[in-house]
Structure formats: C-alpha cells, structure tokens
Short mmCIF file of C-alpha atoms in Angstrom, two decimals:
data_model
loop_
_atom_site.label_atom_id
_atom_site.label_comp_id
_atom_site.label_asym_id
_atom_site.label_seq_id
_atom_site.Cartn_x
_atom_site.Cartn_y
_atom_site.Cartn_z
CA MET A 1167 -22.23 -16.39 5.25
CA LEU A 1168 -19.32 -13.98 7.71
CA LEU A 1169 -16.93 -15.70 6.21
CA TYR A 1170 -17.33 -15.75 2.23
CA ASP A 1171 -18.56 -12.75 2.58
CA ARG A 1172 -15.06 -11.44 5.04
CA LEU A 1173 -13.56 -13.73 2.03
CA GLN A 1174 -14.77 -12.22 -1.41
CA PHE A 1175 -13.98 -8.21 0.08
CA GLY A 1176 -10.96 -9.54 1.44
CA PHE A 1177 -9.67 -10.51 -2.17
CA THR A 1178 -11.00 -8.71 -4.22
CA ALA A 1179 -10.05 -5.39 -2.21
CA ALA A 1180 -5.80 -7.05 -2.46
CA PHE A 1181 -6.14 -7.85 -5.53
CA HIS A 1182 -6.64 -4.04 -6.35
CA TYR A 1183 -4.49 -2.89 -4.46
CA LEU A 1184 -1.29 -4.09 -5.65
CA PHE A 1185 -2.42 -1.33 -8.35
CA PRO A 1186 -2.48 1.91 -6.88
CA GLN A 1187 0.23 0.85 -5.06
CA LEU A 1188 3.39 0.99 -7.86
CA THR A 1189 1.05 3.94 -9.00
CA MET A 1190 1.02 6.07 -5.98
CA GLY A 1191 4.58 5.56 -5.66
CA LEU A 1192 5.16 6.42 -9.56
CA ALA A 1193 3.30 9.63 -9.95
CA LEU A 1194 6.59 10.50 -7.26
CA PHE A 1195 8.92 9.49 -9.93
CA LEU A 1196 7.33 11.06 -12.84
CA VAL A 1197 8.04 14.91 -11.34
CA ILE A 1198 10.91 14.19 -10.58
CA PHE A 1199 11.85 12.64 -14.00
CA LYS A 1200 9.22 15.41 -15.79
CA THR A 1201 11.53 18.40 -13.59
CA SER A 1202 14.78 17.20 -14.80
CA SER A 1203 14.37 16.52 -18.13
CA LEU A 1204 12.32 20.41 -18.10
CA PHE A 1205 15.04 21.91 -16.42
CA ALA A 1206 17.50 20.19 -16.35
CA LYS A 1207 17.70 19.03 -19.91
CA ASN A 1208 17.70 15.81 -19.40
CA PRO A 1209 17.43 13.02 -22.36
CA LEU A 1210 17.69 10.76 -20.61
CA ALA A 1211 15.01 11.65 -17.71
CA ASP A 1212 13.49 12.68 -20.64
CA ALA A 1213 13.01 9.13 -21.93
CA ALA A 1214 12.10 8.24 -18.95
CA LEU A 1215 9.14 9.46 -18.22
CA ARG A 1216 7.18 8.74 -22.19
CA PHE A 1217 8.59 4.70 -20.21
CA TRP A 1218 6.93 4.93 -17.33
CA SER A 1219 4.17 7.70 -18.30
CA ARG A 1220 2.58 4.32 -20.54
CA ILE A 1221 3.77 1.81 -16.94
CA PHE A 1222 1.91 3.82 -15.27
CA ALA A 1223 -1.55 4.61 -17.75
CA LEU A 1224 -1.90 0.40 -17.98
CA THR A 1225 -1.83 0.38 -14.49
CA PHE A 1226 -4.15 2.84 -13.99
CA VAL A 1227 -6.50 1.23 -15.86
CA PHE A 1228 -6.63 -2.04 -14.42
CA GLY A 1229 -7.19 -0.23 -10.67
CA VAL A 1230 -9.86 1.43 -12.20
CA VAL A 1231 -11.27 -2.35 -13.59
CA THR A 1232 -9.93 -3.44 -10.21
CA GLY A 1233 -11.27 -1.15 -7.84
CA ILE A 1234 -15.12 -1.03 -9.36
CA VAL A 1235 -15.87 -3.76 -8.36
CA LEU A 1236 -15.47 -2.97 -4.04
CA GLU A 1237 -17.95 0.01 -4.44
CA PHE A 1238 -20.68 -2.65 -5.38
CA GLU A 1239 -19.67 -5.11 -2.49
CA PHE A 1240 -20.37 -2.52 0.18
CA GLY A 1241 -24.25 -2.59 -1.54
CA THR A 1242 -24.09 -6.24 -2.09
CA ASN A 1243 -22.14 -8.07 0.92
CA TRP A 1244 -22.64 -5.35 4.00
CA SER A 1245 -26.13 -3.36 3.19
CA ARG A 1246 -26.41 -2.65 7.37
CA PHE A 1247 -22.96 -1.64 7.26
CA SER A 1248 -23.68 0.76 4.15
CA ARG A 1249 -26.73 1.26 5.82
CA TYR A 1250 -25.36 2.44 8.99
CA ALA A 1251 -21.79 4.13 7.63
CA GLY A 1252 -23.20 5.05 4.74
CA GLU A 1253 -23.22 9.27 5.50
CA THR A 1254 -19.09 8.80 6.81
CA VAL A 1255 -17.65 6.57 4.69
CA GLY A 1256 -20.30 7.00 1.50
CA GLN A 1257 -18.76 11.00 1.60
CA LEU A 1258 -15.09 10.06 2.09
CA LEU A 1259 -15.20 7.90 -1.10
CA ALA A 1260 -17.31 9.73 -2.85
CA GLN A 1261 -14.94 13.35 -3.04
CA GLU A 1262 -12.67 10.50 -3.57
CA GLY A 1263 -14.53 9.04 -7.19
CA THR A 1264 -15.59 13.19 -7.60
CA PHE A 1265 -12.72 15.44 -6.69
CA ALA A 1266 -9.30 13.36 -7.10
CA PHE A 1267 -10.21 10.27 -9.68
CA PHE A 1268 -10.91 12.53 -12.18
CA LEU A 1269 -8.07 15.07 -11.08
CA GLU A 1270 -5.17 11.98 -11.83
CA SER A 1271 -6.96 10.56 -15.59
CA SER A 1272 -7.44 14.37 -16.60
CA PHE A 1273 -4.17 15.41 -16.36
CA LEU A 1274 -2.81 11.98 -17.60
CA GLY A 1275 -4.05 12.44 -21.12
CA ILE A 1276 -2.65 16.17 -20.90
CA LEU A 1277 0.74 13.81 -19.59
CA LEU A 1278 0.35 11.09 -22.14
CA PHE A 1279 -0.71 13.19 -25.52
CA GLY A 1280 0.06 17.10 -24.67
CA GLU A 1281 3.09 17.55 -24.41
CA ARG A 1282 3.56 18.83 -28.51
CA ARG A 1283 0.21 20.83 -27.76
CA MET A 1284 0.14 22.01 -24.62
CA GLY A 1285 3.40 22.57 -24.02
CA PRO A 1286 6.45 22.30 -21.81
CA LYS A 1287 5.20 24.03 -18.63
CA VAL A 1288 1.91 23.05 -19.53
CA HIS A 1289 3.26 19.24 -19.48
CA PHE A 1290 5.08 19.88 -16.03
CA LEU A 1291 1.46 20.65 -14.35
CA ALA A 1292 0.28 17.97 -15.14
CA ALA A 1293 3.05 15.27 -13.98
CA TRP A 1294 2.40 17.76 -10.44
CA MET A 1295 -1.04 17.49 -11.08
CA VAL A 1296 -1.17 13.02 -11.28
CA MET A 1297 0.49 13.26 -8.34
CA ALA A 1298 -2.01 15.48 -6.65
CA GLY A 1299 -4.07 13.45 -7.34
CA SER A 1300 -3.38 10.14 -7.45
CA TRP A 1301 -2.13 11.17 -3.36
CA LEU A 1302 -5.26 12.66 -3.29
CA SER A 1303 -6.84 9.34 -4.00
CA GLY A 1304 -4.56 7.09 -1.42
CA TYR A 1305 -5.47 9.83 1.74
CA LEU A 1306 -9.55 9.26 0.87
CA VAL A 1307 -9.27 6.33 0.55
CA ILE A 1308 -7.21 5.91 4.27
CA ALA A 1309 -9.07 8.60 5.37
CA ALA A 1310 -12.52 6.32 4.84
CA ASN A 1311 -10.48 3.09 6.26
CA ALA A 1312 -9.43 4.97 9.11
CA TRP A 1313 -12.73 6.38 10.12
CA MET A 1314 -13.09 2.68 10.45
CA GLN A 1315 -10.27 2.00 11.88
CA HIS A 1316 -10.66 5.01 15.01
CA PRO A 1317 -13.78 6.92 14.55
CA VAL A 1318 -14.45 10.38 15.03
CA ALA A 1319 -16.54 13.52 14.60
CA ILE A 1320 -19.89 11.06 16.15
CA LEU A 1321 -22.60 12.90 16.64
CA SER A 1322 -24.81 10.33 16.96
CA ALA A 1323 -26.41 6.54 15.76
CA ARG A 1324 -29.63 6.35 16.14
CA GLU A 1325 -31.84 4.09 14.23
CA GLY A 1326 -28.79 1.80 12.81
CA VAL A 1327 -27.49 4.66 11.13
CA VAL A 1328 -24.44 6.97 12.81
CA HIS A 1329 -24.21 10.55 11.73
CA VAL A 1330 -20.86 12.92 12.23
CA SER A 1331 -20.55 16.11 13.10
CA SER A 1332 -17.71 17.89 10.11
CA VAL A 1333 -16.26 15.73 7.55
CA TRP A 1334 -12.97 18.25 7.78
CA THR A 1335 -13.01 16.10 11.80
CA LEU A 1336 -13.05 12.98 9.42
CA LEU A 1337 -9.87 14.53 7.33
CA ALA A 1338 -8.32 15.89 9.76
CA ASN A 1339 -8.78 11.86 11.61
CA SER A 1340 -5.20 11.54 13.77
CA TRP A 1341 -4.93 8.63 12.82
CA ALA A 1342 -5.34 8.50 8.87
CA ALA A 1343 -2.58 11.50 8.90
CA LYS A 1344 -0.44 8.49 10.57
CA GLN A 1345 -1.24 5.44 8.17
CA TYR A 1346 -1.00 7.24 5.20
CA LEU A 1347 1.97 8.28 4.98
CA HIS A 1348 2.91 4.85 6.50
CA ASN A 1349 1.54 3.61 3.64
CA MET A 1350 2.75 6.76 1.11
CA CYS A 1351 5.90 5.64 1.50
CA ALA A 1352 5.69 2.21 1.01
CA SER A 1353 4.28 2.76 -2.30
CA VAL A 1354 7.33 4.97 -3.01
CA LEU A 1355 9.21 1.64 -2.20
CA THR A 1356 7.23 -0.12 -4.22
CA SER A 1357 7.73 1.44 -7.21
CA SER A 1358 11.92 2.22 -5.57
CA PHE A 1359 11.82 -1.59 -6.47
CA VAL A 1360 10.18 -1.61 -10.02
CA VAL A 1361 12.25 0.64 -11.21
CA SER A 1362 15.12 -0.25 -10.00
CA ALA A 1363 14.12 -3.64 -11.19
CA VAL A 1364 14.12 -2.65 -14.57
CA GLY A 1365 17.24 -1.56 -14.40
CA ALA A 1366 18.27 -3.82 -13.80
CA PHE A 1367 16.84 -6.39 -16.03
CA TYR A 1368 18.55 -3.95 -18.52
CA LEU A 1369 21.99 -3.91 -17.14
CA LEU A 1370 21.77 -8.19 -16.97
CA SER A 1371 20.52 -8.41 -20.21
CA GLY A 1372 23.39 -5.19 -21.72
CA LEU A 1373 20.70 -2.39 -23.36
CA HIS A 1374 19.36 0.18 -23.00
CA ARG A 1375 22.96 0.96 -19.77
CA ASP A 1376 22.21 4.47 -20.08
CA LEU A 1377 18.67 4.76 -19.13
CA ALA A 1378 19.57 1.71 -17.01
CA SER A 1379 21.89 3.58 -15.24
CA TYR A 1380 19.55 6.74 -14.76
CA PHE A 1381 16.68 3.82 -13.40
CA LEU A 1382 19.32 2.41 -10.69
CA ARG A 1383 20.07 5.82 -8.98
CA TYR A 1384 17.06 7.13 -8.91
CA GLY A 1385 15.59 3.96 -7.45
CA VAL A 1386 18.00 3.34 -4.94
CA CYS A 1387 17.84 6.48 -3.43
CA LEU A 1388 14.10 7.03 -3.12
CA GLY A 1389 14.20 3.13 -2.89
CA LEU A 1390 16.45 3.85 0.58
CA VAL A 1391 14.63 6.75 1.29
CA SER A 1392 11.89 5.42 1.64
CA SER A 1393 12.83 2.02 2.71
CA LEU A 1394 13.98 4.33 6.09
CA LEU A 1395 10.52 6.00 6.42
CA VAL A 1396 7.73 3.28 6.26
CA ILE A 1397 9.94 1.42 9.05
CA VAL A 1398 10.85 4.96 11.28
CA PRO A 1399 8.79 7.34 11.75
CA THR A 1400 6.16 6.46 10.30
CA GLY A 1401 5.79 2.61 11.18
CA ASP A 1402 6.95 3.64 14.67
CA GLY A 1403 3.94 6.31 14.38
CA GLU A 1404 1.47 3.96 12.97
CA SER A 1405 2.45 0.88 15.87
CA LYS A 1406 2.49 3.49 18.95
CA GLN A 1407 -1.50 4.90 17.59
CA VAL A 1408 -2.88 1.14 17.33
CA PHE A 1409 -1.05 0.16 21.52
CA ALA A 1410 -2.71 3.12 22.08
CA TYR A 1411 -6.36 2.63 20.74
CA GLN A 1412 -6.30 -0.71 19.81
CA PRO A 1413 -3.99 -2.55 22.15
CA VAL A 1414 -5.79 -6.18 21.37
CA LYS A 1415 -4.83 -5.90 17.90
CA GLY A 1416 -1.32 -5.23 19.04
CA ALA A 1417 -1.00 -8.27 21.69
CA ALA A 1418 -1.85 -9.86 18.06
CA MET A 1419 -0.31 -8.48 15.91
CA GLU A 1420 3.32 -9.33 18.61
CA GLY A 1421 2.41 -13.18 19.86
CA LEU A 1422 1.80 -10.92 23.21
CA PHE A 1423 -1.29 -13.02 25.21
CA HIS A 1424 -0.03 -12.10 28.84
CA SER A 1425 0.48 -9.19 29.92
CA GLU A 1426 4.30 -7.78 30.90
CA LYS A 1427 6.07 -5.69 32.69
CA GLY A 1428 9.36 -4.93 31.03
CA ALA A 1429 7.68 -6.63 27.95
CA PRO A 1430 9.38 -8.54 24.94
CA LEU A 1431 10.24 -8.07 21.53
CA ILE A 1432 9.24 -11.76 19.57
CA LEU A 1433 11.20 -11.92 16.37
CA VAL A 1434 10.62 -15.20 16.12
CA GLY A 1435 7.74 -17.66 17.23
CA GLN A 1436 5.11 -20.27 16.76
CA PRO A 1437 1.58 -18.60 18.73
CA ASN A 1438 -0.01 -21.68 19.93
CA MET A 1439 -3.83 -21.06 20.61
CA GLU A 1440 -5.18 -24.02 22.93
CA SER A 1441 -2.03 -23.17 25.19
CA GLU A 1442 -2.46 -19.59 24.72
CA SER A 1443 1.62 -18.90 24.31
CA LEU A 1444 4.68 -18.49 21.97
CA ASP A 1445 6.49 -22.23 21.70
CA ASN A 1446 9.43 -21.63 19.95
CA PRO A 1447 9.92 -17.70 20.80
CA ILE A 1448 13.24 -16.14 20.06
CA TYR A 1449 13.15 -12.82 21.45
CA LEU A 1450 14.80 -9.73 23.05
CA PRO A 1451 14.49 -8.74 26.25
CA ASP A 1452 12.59 -5.79 26.95
CA MET A 1453 12.63 -3.76 23.35
CA LEU A 1454 8.81 -4.03 23.18
CA SER A 1455 8.39 -1.91 26.54
CA ILE A 1456 10.37 -0.32 24.82
CA LEU A 1457 9.29 0.45 21.49
CA THR A 1458 6.20 1.16 22.74
CA TYR A 1459 6.33 3.61 25.65
CA ARG A 1460 10.40 4.73 26.03
CA ARG A 1461 9.96 2.38 29.45
CA PHE A 1462 11.87 -0.87 29.35
CA THR A 1463 9.43 -0.90 32.94
CA ALA A 1464 6.04 -0.93 31.16
CA GLU A 1465 3.79 -2.58 30.87
CA VAL A 1466 2.16 -3.81 28.13
CA GLN A 1467 -1.36 -5.27 27.52
CA GLY A 1468 -1.37 -8.79 26.67
CA LEU A 1469 -4.90 -10.91 25.28
CA ASP A 1470 -5.17 -11.60 28.39
CA SER A 1471 -6.15 -8.11 29.78
CA PHE A 1472 -8.95 -8.63 27.01
CA PRO A 1473 -12.64 -10.63 26.98
CA LYS A 1474 -12.06 -13.73 24.16
CA SER A 1475 -15.00 -12.22 22.54
CA ASP A 1476 -13.21 -9.11 21.71
CA TRP A 1477 -10.04 -10.66 20.17
CA PRO A 1478 -9.32 -10.66 16.89
CA ASP A 1479 -11.38 -14.09 15.08
CA ASN A 1480 -7.66 -14.84 14.12
CA ILE A 1481 -4.40 -14.42 16.19
CA PRO A 1482 -2.32 -15.86 14.24
CA LEU A 1483 -2.99 -14.11 11.00
CA VAL A 1484 -2.66 -11.27 12.02
CA TYR A 1485 0.66 -12.66 14.12
CA TYR A 1486 2.28 -13.97 11.28
CA ALA A 1487 1.46 -10.96 8.00
CA TYR A 1488 2.62 -8.43 10.55
CA HIS A 1489 5.97 -9.81 11.36
CA ILE A 1490 6.40 -11.02 7.20
CA MET A 1491 6.11 -7.09 6.99
CA VAL A 1492 8.45 -6.29 9.24
CA GLY A 1493 10.41 -8.92 8.22
CA LEU A 1494 10.65 -8.43 4.48
CA GLY A 1495 11.04 -4.73 5.98
CA THR A 1496 14.28 -5.63 7.19
CA ILE A 1497 15.82 -7.37 4.24
CA PHE A 1498 14.43 -3.76 2.01
CA VAL A 1499 16.85 -1.48 4.03
CA ALA A 1500 19.91 -4.02 4.10
CA THR A 1501 18.93 -4.33 -0.01
CA MET A 1502 18.54 -0.38 -0.25
CA LEU A 1503 21.69 0.93 2.13
CA THR A 1504 23.88 -2.31 0.30
CA ALA A 1505 23.27 -0.43 -3.22
CA ALA A 1506 23.23 2.74 -1.92
CA PHE A 1507 27.13 1.87 -1.28
CA PHE A 1508 27.37 0.66 -4.36
CA LEU A 1509 26.00 3.18 -5.86
CA TRP A 1510 27.95 5.37 -4.11
CA ARG A 1511 31.29 3.81 -4.78
CA ARG A 1512 30.51 3.66 -8.56
CA ARG A 1513 29.78 0.26 -8.49
CA LEU A 1514 26.51 -0.52 -8.74
CA PHE A 1515 26.38 -1.54 -12.78
CA GLN A 1516 28.89 -3.44 -12.53
CA THR A 1517 27.47 -5.93 -9.57
CA ARG A 1518 25.78 -8.90 -11.36
CA TRP A 1519 25.16 -10.41 -8.51
CA LEU A 1520 23.68 -7.22 -6.41
CA LEU A 1521 21.73 -6.73 -9.78
CA TRP A 1522 20.56 -10.10 -9.58
CA ALA A 1523 19.27 -9.22 -6.44
CA ILE A 1524 17.04 -6.36 -6.48
CA PHE A 1525 15.67 -7.28 -9.82
CA LEU A 1526 14.55 -10.53 -7.35
CA LEU A 1527 13.65 -8.79 -5.24
CA PHE A 1528 10.85 -6.29 -6.95
CA PRO A 1529 7.32 -8.67 -5.99
CA PHE A 1530 8.18 -8.24 -2.11
CA PRO A 1531 7.09 -4.91 -1.40
CA TYR A 1532 3.60 -6.71 -2.84
CA ILE A 1533 3.55 -9.17 0.08
CA ALA A 1534 5.36 -6.52 2.28
CA ASN A 1535 2.36 -3.84 1.38
CA THR A 1536 -0.58 -6.93 1.42
CA ALA A 1537 0.66 -7.99 4.92
CA GLY A 1538 0.94 -4.35 6.27
CA TRP A 1539 -2.69 -4.27 4.84
CA VAL A 1540 -3.85 -7.92 6.35
CA THR A 1541 -2.22 -7.27 9.74
CA ALA A 1542 -4.62 -3.53 9.69
CA GLU A 1543 -8.24 -5.24 9.02
CA ALA A 1544 -7.66 -9.32 9.58
CA GLY A 1545 -6.10 -6.77 14.04
CA ARG A 1546 -9.24 -5.12 13.25
CA GLN A 1547 -11.77 -7.62 13.90
CA PRO A 1548 -14.53 -8.70 15.74
CA TRP A 1549 -15.14 -5.10 14.34
CA VAL A 1550 -15.84 -3.28 11.00
CA VAL A 1551 -16.12 -0.30 12.38
CA TYR A 1552 -13.98 -0.63 15.80
CA GLY A 1553 -15.80 -0.11 19.05
CA LEU A 1554 -19.23 0.38 17.09
CA LEU A 1555 -20.41 -1.73 14.97
CA ARG A 1556 -18.89 -6.06 14.74
CA THR A 1557 -18.43 -7.20 11.16
CA VAL A 1558 -21.32 -9.61 12.04
CA ASP A 1559 -23.67 -6.96 11.90
CA GLY A 1560 -22.97 -5.84 8.81
CA THR A 1561 -23.54 -8.53 6.30
CA SER A 1562 -27.06 -8.56 3.73
CA PRO A 1563 -29.30 -10.50 5.51
CA ASN A 1564 -30.62 -11.86 2.30
CA VAL A 1565 -27.48 -12.66 0.12
CA HIS A 1566 -27.10 -16.38 1.32
CA ALA A 1567 -24.12 -18.20 1.11
CA GLY A 1568 -23.98 -19.72 -2.41
CA ASN A 1569 -24.99 -17.05 -3.76
CA ALA A 1570 -21.30 -15.03 -2.60
CA ILE A 1571 -19.19 -18.51 -3.60
CA PHE A 1572 -20.74 -18.21 -6.77
CA THR A 1573 -19.86 -15.07 -6.93
CA PHE A 1574 -16.07 -15.64 -5.14
CA LEU A 1575 -15.33 -17.90 -7.63
CA GLY A 1576 -16.04 -16.02 -10.64
CA PHE A 1577 -13.81 -13.01 -9.42
CA LEU A 1578 -11.17 -15.47 -8.08
CA GLY A 1579 -11.58 -16.74 -12.01
CA LEU A 1580 -11.36 -12.71 -13.77
CA TYR A 1581 -8.92 -11.08 -11.60
CA LEU A 1582 -6.42 -14.36 -12.35
CA ALA A 1583 -8.02 -13.31 -15.89
CA LEU A 1584 -7.14 -9.51 -15.88
CA GLY A 1585 -3.92 -10.19 -13.48
CA ILE A 1586 -2.31 -12.81 -16.34
CA LEU A 1587 -2.87 -9.94 -19.12
CA PHE A 1588 -1.46 -6.63 -16.71
CA LEU A 1589 1.84 -8.75 -16.47
CA PHE A 1590 1.65 -9.72 -20.64
CA LEU A 1591 1.60 -6.23 -21.10
CA VAL A 1592 3.98 -4.95 -18.69
CA GLY A 1593 6.42 -7.39 -20.51
CA ARG A 1594 5.60 -6.54 -23.48
CA ARG A 1595 6.17 -2.70 -22.92
CA VAL A 1596 9.39 -3.81 -20.37
CA LEU A 1597 11.03 -6.00 -23.69
CA ARG A 1598 10.25 -2.91 -25.93
CA GLY A 1599 12.18 -0.49 -24.21
CA PRO A 1600 12.32 3.13 -24.05
CA GLU A 1601 11.00 5.00 -27.53
CA SER A 1602 12.38 7.92 -28.34
CA ALA A 1603 12.97 10.95 -27.16
CA ALA A 1604 10.24 12.31 -29.54
CA PRO A 1605 7.25 13.55 -29.00
CA ALA A 1606 4.80 11.23 -28.64
CA GLU A 1607 2.45 13.52 -31.78
CA SER A 1608 5.72 13.65 -33.61
CA ALA A 1609 5.42 10.06 -35.58
CA GLN A 1610 1.34 10.70 -35.89
CA GLY A 1611 1.68 14.53 -37.21
CA GLU A 1612 -0.46 17.22 -36.80
#
C-alpha cells in the first residue's frame, strides 16, 4: 500500500510542478518587460508583455487545476501524517492559498485586462504584484517542505500530534531559505530556456524577427545568470546543508558507500547494492571533501556510518536523479555561456546550429527540476518528517491498495489528457505569434 501511495503522490506532485516552475520564472520576465515598456517606451517590450502574460495565465490555470488534487491527497492517502503535522504544514499551505494565491490571481486579472481602464502605473504595479504573489506562494510551499526536511520550532508531540512554538520560526527555517533560493533560480532558468526557445523558433522559421531577437536577448542573459546561480552559491549551499543535517541522503546522492578521508567526487558510476560499491567509477580525487568541508583530507560520512534502516530505500534512484540534475546543470551553463558569447559578438541571431541547440534544449530544465525534487524527496526516505515520523506511519490505514491503484491509473489518464491539451493551447498561442501593440480592450471598445 505504501508504494502506491508514494507513486500516486509523487506523480501528481511532479506533474503539478511542471506549471509553477514556469510561472514563477515568467513572473520575473513580465516585470522586466513591463518596466521597459513603461519607462523606456519600448514597443517590443509591450508586445512581449502581452504575449507572455497570456502564456503565463494559461500555465497558471493548469497549475491551479493540478495542484488542488494534492490538497485532497493529504487527507485520502496520508491521513496519519495530516493528523501528526497538520498544525504545522497545514497553516503554511493555508497561508499560501489565502495570501499568495489570491494576490497573484487578483492582479493577474488586472495585468491581462486592466491596462486601459487602470492606467499604466496600476498596470506596472499589477506586474510586480503578480510576481510577488507567485514568489510568495513558492516560499510558503517550500517552507512547508523544508519543515519536513528539517523540523524546527517543535514544542511538543503529544498524542500523535506535533505542536510548534512559533509560525515565525517555521518561516525563518534556514533550510527553507537555501532551498527557496535554489528553487527560484531553477525556475528562472526554466523560463529563460522557454523564452529563448520561442525566440529561436521564430528566427529559424523567419517569423517576427525583431521580437524573436528581443526574446533571445533577455532569455540568454537571464539564463546565463540563473544557470550560474543554480550551481553557485545556491546549489552549493543546498548540498552543504544536506551533508550537515541529512548526511545519509548526501552519501546516497554521491554514491558514497564507505566513509572516506579525502572523498572523491563521482562523475560516472553505477551503484551496486549487492556489493555496496560503485561499478566503473570515474571520479575526481578529494573533490567531495573539498566541496563539502573545504579541506582535502576531511572525512565524509558514507552509508556505512548509518544503520540500514535509515538508508533511503531506493539509493540508485537518489544517485541517478542527483547526477542527472548536476549533469544537465553543467550543460545549461555551457549552452548559455556559448549563446552569451555569440550574442556579445552579434552573431547569435544568424548562427543556426546554436539556435537549434537552444530550441531543442527547452524541455531539459523541466527534467532537471524534476530530478532535483526526486533527489530531495526520495533521499529523505524512510522519513516523511525527517527524524520524527516514518513514511510508513503517515499513510491512511483504511485506504487499501486497490483504491490507490484505481485512482493512480485515473490520474495517469486525466493528466495525460491535460498535458496534451496544455501543449496544444500553448503551441497554438506560439504559432499565432504576438498580438498588436494595442491594449486588449481597445479591440472590444468601451
């Protein structure tokens, strides 16, 4: 039963997050476009704002639809976890829905339809409020997850219910701050590749050349900055806190079965659970010790330092997910560095092989983000609240395997249909191209 509960929640959460990671990053682009439109009077910025705000709205709607399911799954599949941690996780998620969601959705309406009626200054404010709501929403959700990764502010845990001392301590969780910065940089990276890919597609097709160049210019610049920040300092900081507070997860991520002084950084290798070793390893000597503790001879704890009952229950999954994320991150930096160099030399818009690379790479930030979340969540096992509540003790005892399999298959079919519909609508929007520079209401009249 536990396997099916985890599969269902993992699938629905991963599918849902395909949408917020784009909207959180696009929110920054909308602010930049609106700022340029208002203060620099750039008509390309105005057209870009209208184009991407509609894709933002479409993505936002699909994110809401797929996210509602997760709220119900806490009760249907994880009732004992909900009873245990509802006071903590529930109030953070309630704040996300009450404050951040309504802030974002309310001002999104003004951003889409209120420019003519409200005026340019209110429209400018709306762009900032959409971003504020989107990024606040991300922080509150991550604060809830961070408490499950690194519980803080625990006052007592009587009668199977954990009580916390302060909501402010929950919000100030050091784990949440590092995880949030890493997550938001990854979201900007995703949107940068999407914006750049649309620009590359238009240039390769000979369409909307001015606007396509504008997309690429901003997409590459933000993509370069975010791809570097994803690695240093945010990714480095996230890794350090894993080794500080969840060293068994860190060992699984690196495929380190045995504690070592001067531990190597594994580039390639295959975990062998029978021999508890890595097959065919390619590694950099001492680099894991240097990156983690800044000393060549520092000892890094391996999996053998912990009881097997506390090991992640799927070490190969954690290991491969982590290395996929890191490997793709390296490719993103290399791609954006190359694109930025060609942009600086004023050759990017004519270099078709690089435009093709940018266009074809846009799905891979989604894969990297998903791999990162798999690393975080599968690596936390066997705990649903780290060190306090085991995952097996958080399920719903009266929901049987047949029910979980039935609903899981239903979600697979439903989300497949939603995914196809989303791709169709976004694809149609992209093929239709940018609208005129006139406000949306002007075509309808007052």
